[in-house]
Amino acid sequence: MNLSESQIQSIVTSVMTTIKAQESKSGCHGVFEDMNVAIEEAKKSQKIVARMSIDQREKIISRIREKIKENAETLARMGVEETGMGNVGDKILKHVLVAEKTPGTEDIKTLAWSGDRGLTLVEMGPFGVIGAITPCTNPSETVLCNTMGMLAGGNTVVFNPHPQAIKTSQFAINICNEASLECGGPDNVAVTVFKPTLDTSAIMMKHKDIPLLVATGGPGVVTAVLSSGKRGIGAGAGNPPALVDETADIRKAAADIVNGCTFDNNLPCIAEKEVVAVDSICDDLMKYMIEENGCYLASKEVQEKLIATVITEKGALNRKCVGRDAKTLLKMVGVDAPEGTRCIIFEGPKEHKLITTELMMPILGVVRVKDFEEGVATAVWLEHGNRHSAHIHSKNVDRITEYARALDTAILVKNGPSYAALGFGGEGFPTFTIASRTGEGLTSAATFTKRRRCTMSDSLCIR
Ligand code: NAD
């Protein structure tokens, strides 16, 4: 059969249209043009999830775990490329951590009382469709960890991700939906919109079908969620100090602090943001940081240049500096630092701008204090009342206790790098939503459930 030029053209156009349609559908499970439609779809899928057996929910979560591991490098690369923040190696580790240690349905426990007057249970039930706002600092880590926990609790979730991390967040959302579909579950267990904005966020926050909002980010978003009139979980900003006293293993403290501070270029909100060191060990600590841990000692001149570069005139962070590595930051201020430079350090007063500001980049100011008592007061002041995270290096248990009480934070790591609190080189589970402000602490599946009491009067007690 001989086809004319125009017939061939028409066939080619038709095939290309079909391919394009398939392309735009694949890789976009859970992504909608309109926020109201996204919420509607999440509502439909929640009805299915709520009727699933716990075993079936767990199968989907296990499949999400596998898919995160399969895609850990892709997710890490996408995150770094899209946001310009962090580093691929550490982001891979963060994704593997999420895959392996995020709690699933086992986190949902039933409380029971039985006695002469019968049996009473407190069961943890789903809220329904949860609205979640996520940051650009750990974009896919937060989406994946939130979805696993929320799904374990029987919920589905609508995300309004950070506009600087849309593609990465959508890729993570797609992974969760593919996992659900592959296990016989519904599509749209996690949803979002193609273009999340403050307007789509406002629609989500006001929507009648969203009973619970979860905000992970800075003070603005947490305040917005807590002002919504709905139940809100607020995982806000921190500025974690690491206090080192004269009883600590100073060499180990130096290594732990630099390891914690430089992990993913200091993006985690729990990471060491400044050091408070007792006078008698301060010089040794800084010496170990410089000689054994790749720290660059910034002169007063370099400090001034860094202030002018990383903080804007209005006092906000220069986004181009957030999550950059130390060598890149130094290059921005005209310093060609040697290979292996991991962190920029300097000694300064507690009021120093690079010390009071939550920088989220490997710049670590050291504040010298005369003794432990002054150290505690300084650390409390530097934490700004966020009650988020604080760290201490000391072998004196009484002092550790005093510090923990004074700081009153959701996380306190003793004698280790900050990431030990996320179950990375420490016991316990990870999360990237640490509800410092509203008090839930490290969130997990149980956080995303509501308690329901069910009482059987005068029977079912077999004691
Ligand atoms: P960010 O506050 O700029 O943005 C976070 C999210 O909130 C984004 O999706 C953003 O679009 C949205 N948002 C901001 N203001 C809003 C408003 N008024 N109404 C509705 N949505 C709003 O934060 P970021 O730069 O993406 O992340 C870094 C900050 O988040 C740091 O302060 C860090 O400490 C904090 N953080 C906290 C946790 C935690 O678990 N506590 C975890 C990660 C990050």
GROMACS .gro file of C-alpha atoms in nm, residues 48 82 97 104 114 151 155 159 201 304 308 371 381 409 456:
model
   15
   48ILE     CA    1  -1.084   0.270   5.024
   82GLU     CA    2   1.609   2.123   4.159
   97LEU     CA    3   1.706   0.579   5.630
  104GLY     CA    4   0.460   0.160   5.967
  114SER     CA    5  -1.040  -0.492   8.133
  151LEU     CA    6  -0.111   0.584   5.527
  155ASN     CA    7  -0.526   0.844   5.603
  159PHE     CA    8   0.066   1.795   4.971
  201SER     CA    9  -0.215   2.616   5.010
  304GLU     CA   10   3.213   4.014   5.730
  308ALA     CA   11   2.711   4.032   5.345
  371ASP     CA   12   3.199   2.782   8.262
  381TRP     CA   13   1.948   3.226   7.446
  409THR     CA   14   1.382   2.075   7.332
  456MET     CA   15  -1.816  -0.297   7.629
   0.00000   0.00000   0.00000
